[in-house]
Amino acid sequence: MHQLSSLDSGCLYLESQKNPLHISGLYIFSNSTANSSSLTFDSLKEHIGNRIAVEPILKQRLLMVPMELDNPYWVDDQDFNLNLHLLKIGLPQPGDIDTLTQLARDIHQKPLDRSRPLWEIYYVDGLDRINSLTKGSFAIITKIHHTLIHTSSGEKLFASLLDFTAKPRKISVETEWQPEPLPSPLDMLFRNNNGTLKSPIKLGKLLLKSSQSAASSIAKRALANLSTTPSVDNIPASIFDTHLEGQQTFFGKQYDLDLIDQIKDQIPGIQHSDLVLAICSGALRSYLLEHTTESIPNLIALLPIAVKEPDPNKNNSSILSNASISGTLISLATQEADVLTRLQTIRDNYKATKLYPKTMPAQQLADYIPSIYLSMAAKLYSRWHFSEKHNSHFNLVINQVPGPTIPLYLSGSKLVEQYHLTPIFDGMGLVFNVCSYHGKLSISVMSSSQILPDMKSFFLHLEKSINDLNSALNRSMEAMSTSSTKAKTQADKKVSKAPRVAKRKTSNTKKKISSD
């Protein structure tokens, strides 16, 4: 039995039916290997059952403290049933990639059941109409709550299902899992030495702070500690950081990493992360030029950074890890029309944040606030639309996750594509999720129908941004090559003329000497 941190508790209080707070993934597997021909839903269930057996927290659920006077606890689910977490779905007609991404979006929009462990896996078959896939391919759609991701076991949930070879590794379980009995409500109230009821000072601060603006206080503390570039002064208003209406929109596409590498290798000092930001910036500028008559602002992106400290108790996989989240604000230079100048500006901005880091552990931000106060703050922020009453602190979010360079397998089936779905909120209505894997770069975009009603058309702007970068670089290289050739030709002409002039002078000198 372990208690949630204040940060993870805040995730629970921010959650609503409209804005669930879990991470989802769409993973597509190919049955092209020798060991994958016999893979069925039942064998997949057996595979997953064996893998999660070594992670006890995946069989735990949340138990709330009475009256929310303290943070919730993880407790063993007395009625854990794998069948409630692993489900099979046939891909609806017409069975194309658009239908698959819509299915992933629909599954992602539904909140997880808090009365059970906070994760689900959906097995999707019927992908034979997707031309890019081999016959018998299937998809896995995963859902895992933020509170579980912040645990040492939760972050290994889906990584533990995969192998580096087509032959699955064997997992041995020493003892059969037995759930511990649930604590009584009184035991939960007095269990924590720092609990609200056992700390009059804490309770007094709670009553004092209850009349203050919680959302504003949290936002100001976070912004003061964020790492920012010199160009980030005032955050401009945009169509992306507004009150959300309508359903969520999602789409993802995969690109060859070779093209990105070719661009990177031709520009000294450029990293993959710089190019990703430049690609997103170019797409946003192109989209805004097409959909607005107003001047293009310099959009500010929040780049989340995960900071994980060593787990002091490595022997117990159910102990919560000391993970924290930091953030960096960066200007995407979307006002700049020249592609290469924009890339250079983004690189300088990003480099500045690395040279002068002011990363802010979000855990430190929330720990000073009692649980019930954090609960009120989060609920008020969400329900009273505080995002409309104060200036935005950023316009969008860009998550970058470097993945493995070698292929991964699920019970013999090769992972060929992966896309990620993340929460969006009022004031945070656009999120890019970028992940590299085995020579591919996958870009997923989350938004709402109010902001990006036609997500597929937005990806045309992403492709245009990549092509513009490549074309601009090629033109620059050609111009440099032409300039170099001209300079070399002129230098050769000067060198070729110099000996002839010298020889003529020497000859004239000899004539003068002989005449004397």
XYZ file of N, CA and C in Angstrom, residues 24-26 28 96-106 108-109 130 132 247-255 417-422 424 429-435 441-449 452-463:
189
model
N -2.325 7.282 -24.284
C -2.702 6.144 -25.125
C -1.662 5.964 -26.227
N -1.596 4.754 -26.735
C -0.674 4.461 -27.820
C -1.332 3.577 -28.862
N -1.035 3.840 -30.127
C -1.494 3.002 -31.235
C -0.267 2.325 -31.823
N 1.145 -0.781 -34.348
C 0.783 -1.682 -35.438
C 1.881 -2.730 -35.598
N -9.735 1.094 -43.209
C -8.513 1.740 -43.672
C -7.801 2.410 -42.492
N -6.703 3.109 -42.806
C -5.903 3.716 -41.752
C -6.662 4.835 -41.054
N -7.543 5.525 -41.785
C -8.353 6.577 -41.161
C -9.287 5.997 -40.106
N -9.882 4.847 -40.427
C -10.774 4.194 -39.470
C -10.011 3.768 -38.224
N -8.777 3.292 -38.424
C -7.963 2.852 -37.287
C -7.615 4.027 -36.372
N -7.240 5.152 -36.940
C -6.904 6.310 -36.103
C -8.148 6.862 -35.401
N -9.309 6.803 -36.062
C -10.554 7.240 -35.414
C -10.904 6.315 -34.250
N -10.667 5.017 -34.430
C -10.928 4.069 -33.355
C -10.026 4.360 -32.163
N -8.746 4.632 -32.444
C -7.812 4.966 -31.362
C -8.255 6.225 -30.635
N -8.726 7.221 -31.387
C -9.203 8.456 -30.771
C -10.422 8.208 -29.893
N -11.368 7.407 -30.379
C -12.590 7.123 -29.615
C -12.268 6.390 -28.319
N -9.386 6.511 -26.749
C -8.619 7.414 -25.897
C -9.525 8.383 -25.149
N -10.641 8.792 -25.750
C -11.511 9.804 -25.148
C -12.281 9.293 -23.942
N -5.631 -2.417 -45.214
C -4.608 -1.375 -45.210
C -3.449 -1.859 -46.070
N -0.533 -0.903 -46.914
C 0.867 -0.827 -46.494
C 1.258 -1.939 -45.524
N -15.318 17.526 -30.099
C -14.590 16.311 -29.763
C -13.109 16.446 -30.121
N -12.329 15.544 -29.568
C -10.903 15.568 -29.846
C -10.620 15.073 -31.260
N -9.528 15.561 -31.832
C -9.087 15.113 -33.151
C -7.674 14.554 -33.021
N -7.371 13.555 -33.839
C -6.072 12.884 -33.760
C -5.717 12.301 -35.114
N -4.437 12.386 -35.452
C -3.925 11.699 -36.632
C -2.421 11.530 -36.462
N -1.875 10.542 -37.136
C -0.444 10.302 -37.065
C 0.086 9.788 -38.385
N 1.347 10.063 -38.636
C 1.978 9.595 -39.866
C 3.454 9.351 -39.606
N 4.018 8.437 -40.406
C 5.401 8.036 -40.247
C 6.227 8.556 -41.418
N 7.441 9.016 -41.120
C 8.336 9.550 -42.150
C 9.683 8.842 -42.058
N 4.771 0.349 -36.759
C 4.362 1.749 -36.623
C 3.891 1.990 -35.197
N 4.093 3.222 -34.724
C 3.605 3.587 -33.391
C 3.272 5.072 -33.347
N 2.150 5.378 -32.670
C 1.682 6.749 -32.520
C 1.155 6.923 -31.094
N 1.223 8.158 -30.597
C 0.857 8.396 -29.207
C -0.236 9.461 -29.103
N -1.132 9.259 -28.136
C -2.230 10.176 -27.864
C -2.093 10.664 -26.433
N -2.161 11.982 -26.237
C -1.972 12.582 -24.930
C -3.116 13.536 -24.615
N -5.379 16.840 -23.763
C -5.434 18.267 -24.080
C -6.399 18.922 -23.095
N -4.582 23.309 -26.313
C -5.396 22.571 -27.273
C -4.649 21.979 -28.436
N -3.313 21.986 -28.395
C -2.538 21.410 -29.490
C -1.288 20.755 -28.927
N -1.122 19.459 -29.209
C 0.028 18.711 -28.714
C 0.623 17.894 -29.857
N 1.937 18.056 -30.078
C 2.694 17.212 -31.000
C 3.390 16.121 -30.192
N 3.264 14.869 -30.637
C 4.001 13.750 -30.050
C 4.892 13.159 -31.127
N 6.193 13.293 -30.953
C 7.165 12.878 -31.966
C 8.042 11.778 -31.383
N 8.160 10.676 -32.109
C 8.932 9.531 -31.627
C 9.716 8.922 -32.782
N 10.403 8.199 -38.267
C 10.009 9.276 -37.366
C 8.490 9.394 -37.417
N 7.835 9.091 -36.311
C 6.377 9.182 -36.263
C 5.974 10.499 -35.597
N 5.026 11.191 -36.242
C 4.495 12.434 -35.701
C 2.999 12.263 -35.486
N 2.558 12.438 -34.244
C 1.141 12.376 -33.902
C 0.713 13.748 -33.403
N -0.501 14.149 -33.741
C -1.016 15.461 -33.330
C -2.366 15.265 -32.651
N -2.502 15.862 -31.465
C -3.758 15.866 -30.720
C -4.302 17.294 -30.677
N -5.608 17.440 -30.936
C -6.246 18.742 -30.844
C -7.751 18.522 -30.691
N -8.533 19.543 -31.013
C -9.986 19.428 -30.961
C -10.561 19.856 -32.301
N -11.807 19.479 -32.548
C -12.460 19.815 -33.810
C -12.663 21.323 -33.947
N -8.512 22.227 -34.911
C -8.086 21.540 -36.135
C -9.192 20.588 -36.577
N -10.191 21.084 -37.272
C -11.312 20.218 -37.669
C -10.923 19.153 -38.688
N -9.953 19.448 -39.547
C -9.507 18.493 -40.559
C -8.038 18.177 -40.294
N -7.813 17.183 -39.453
C -6.456 16.867 -39.029
C -5.590 16.378 -40.184
N -6.169 15.646 -41.125
C -5.382 15.124 -42.243
C -4.821 16.253 -43.100
N -5.591 17.318 -43.270
C -5.094 18.449 -44.060
C -3.942 19.143 -43.352
N -3.944 19.111 -42.014
C -2.829 19.709 -41.280
C -1.534 18.957 -41.568
N -1.643 17.660 -41.795
C -0.435 16.878 -42.087
C 0.134 17.214 -43.463
N -0.676 17.785 -44.338
C -0.141 18.291 -45.597
C 0.818 19.452 -45.330
N 0.512 20.239 -44.311
C 1.404 21.337 -43.936
C 2.696 20.790 -43.308
N 2.589 19.689 -42.568
C 3.790 19.061 -42.023
C 4.704 18.560 -43.139
N 4.102 17.895 -44.127
C 4.885 17.401 -45.255
C 5.494 18.559 -46.044
